[in-house]
Amino acid sequence: MQQTCRNPWCAQAFTITDDDLAFYDKVSPVFNGKKEPIPPPTLCPECRMQRHLAFRNERSLQKRTSSLSGAPIVSMYSEDKPFQVYSQSEWWSDHWDPLQYGQSWDASSSFFSQLASLLSGVPKNCLHNLEAENAEYANYCWHNKNCYLIFGSDKNQDSLYSLWIYECQNVVDCAFCYNSSLLYQCVDSVRCYQSVHCQDCEDVRDCWYGYDLKGCSRCFACVGLRQKDLHAFNKPVTEEEWKSLIRQGMTNRMEQAFLALRQTRPHRAVHHINTEDAQGEYIVHSSRIINSFDIRNSQDIRYSHDIFDRGKDCAHCSFSGEAELCYECYEVKGHAIAFCNRNWLPSSNSLYLWDCDDCHHCFACVGLRKKSYCILNKQYTKEEYEALVPKIIAKMRADGEWGEFFPVTMSPFAYNETVAQEYFPLTKEEVLARGWKWREQTDEMPKVEKIIPAAQLPDSINDIPDDILNWAIECEATKRPFKIIKQELEFYRQMRLPVPHFHPDERHRRRMALRNPRKLWKRECMKCGKAIETSYAPERPEIVYCESCYLAAVY
Ligand SMILES: [Zn+2]
Ligand SMILES: [Zn+2]
């Protein structure tokens, strides 16, 4: 069936298939033996993605104090937020009881307004960063050691300023990289070693400025090569020539030549690895995937993104793993849950949970742990629970709330603090016109001896004194001041890299711009004319091939 997106500023048409309807039926919850059907979505897939992202503040971190102990903390919630924020150890401790904020359901007022009132009372966890060792400045992270300003990343060591990195060591300024070490400014690369400015590369070492390289070593500014050693601009060079190129680094003229080389080589329509029946982009070791992005080791996933491991039979989920039969969930693990926001210790058979862990048969709760049969943070018996939830759902259905994720107005963050602003950028006026929040962000002036414009930095790392750790650098693009930390300076020296001229946020923005948008276009293979779906928009200059023409061209 054809549906029109309910957001008046969007109103685009989208399709709901019979297969989608069968899925909504399958995940519809049952209370007292009676199924409560989840209706088809009212927002188009992009507006649903934007709604999830508007709840995710990854990188806008602030120094503030804990509302419980007054201890200094780093937090994704700025001090002006109208609720209590605890340090991570305080939040995870037994020193407070989320049930004390419990409310009785009020049949005369809307569900979301009651949930919003509960949400404003229950203390928030300053960051989601578990089992961190010397890695306090990190968010949505797990098991990292000696890391700084990394986000959505697990099991890394000695890594800085990166997003979505897994099992990496000594990587700086990278995104979507796995099982790699000694990388700088790399994107979408796997099992790489000691490489700089590589994108879509696998099993490479000592490569600088590489695009779509596999099994290569000692390359400079190469594109689409397989199992090559000592190449520059796709032509063989001597070891001395290669060394001289990486000593010199990329000049403007060479960069133009590299970009020109990229435009002459065929690009894969999509970057999947070992998939079956996959529609989307960056799908890895997965099967039966519909319209999804960055999905790994998963099956039967639709309209989802950033499913990092073992997703099964999920729809409209994001930043989740080890999840089965989940619908409209964000940052969850578990089974048969819907409309939940951040749940890391697996939960099951629950709806509308927020920051709850290890909860089962719960509805509309905030900050609970190891609980069952709770509604609005109030404990019920199984029988009471099964009788009351259908009444709440009936009221939600009447109010047009049933089957919807939390409205963006319930996000604790301003829109421009969240990842939504990265994927769906809006002006302040547009944000306010939609009734969403905006926050003016100003940098705290670093307490330093001096601030120097980036253009005045010496080109060679050999000429950078230790004293730089006491300065701030003024970003060449945004004029925002930023500091270099000791671990970072040691990395640049080890890798013989110049000190960056841009603020970490600007570096992040430029890195993310290297990736294609999370959108698919129907086009034709530019070699054989076969119909393809690709994340390369039709007006882009790249040569885009179907998988078989691409493989024939590069091997
Ligand atoms: Zn829409
Ligand atoms: Zn083709």
Short mmCIF file of C-alpha atoms in Angstrom, two decimals, residues 3 14 16 24 39-43 48 316 327-328 403-404:
data_model
loop_
_atom_site.label_atom_id
_atom_site.label_comp_id
_atom_site.label_asym_id
_atom_site.label_seq_id
_atom_site.Cartn_x
_atom_site.Cartn_y
_atom_site.Cartn_z
CA GLN A 3 1.31 5.90 2.37
CA PHE A 14 6.33 5.63 0.58
CA ILE A 16 4.34 -0.48 2.78
CA TYR A 24 4.15 -5.65 12.06
CA PRO A 39 -0.36 -0.22 12.89
CA PRO A 40 1.75 0.47 9.78
CA PRO A 41 4.11 3.44 10.13
CA THR A 42 2.88 6.96 9.45
CA LEU A 43 6.32 8.43 8.71
CA ARG A 48 11.81 7.68 11.05
CA HIS A 316 13.32 0.41 12.06
CA TYR A 327 10.73 -2.82 16.21
CA GLU A 328 11.42 0.92 16.31
CA GLY A 403 2.68 2.48 17.18
CA GLU A 404 4.84 5.61 17.18
#
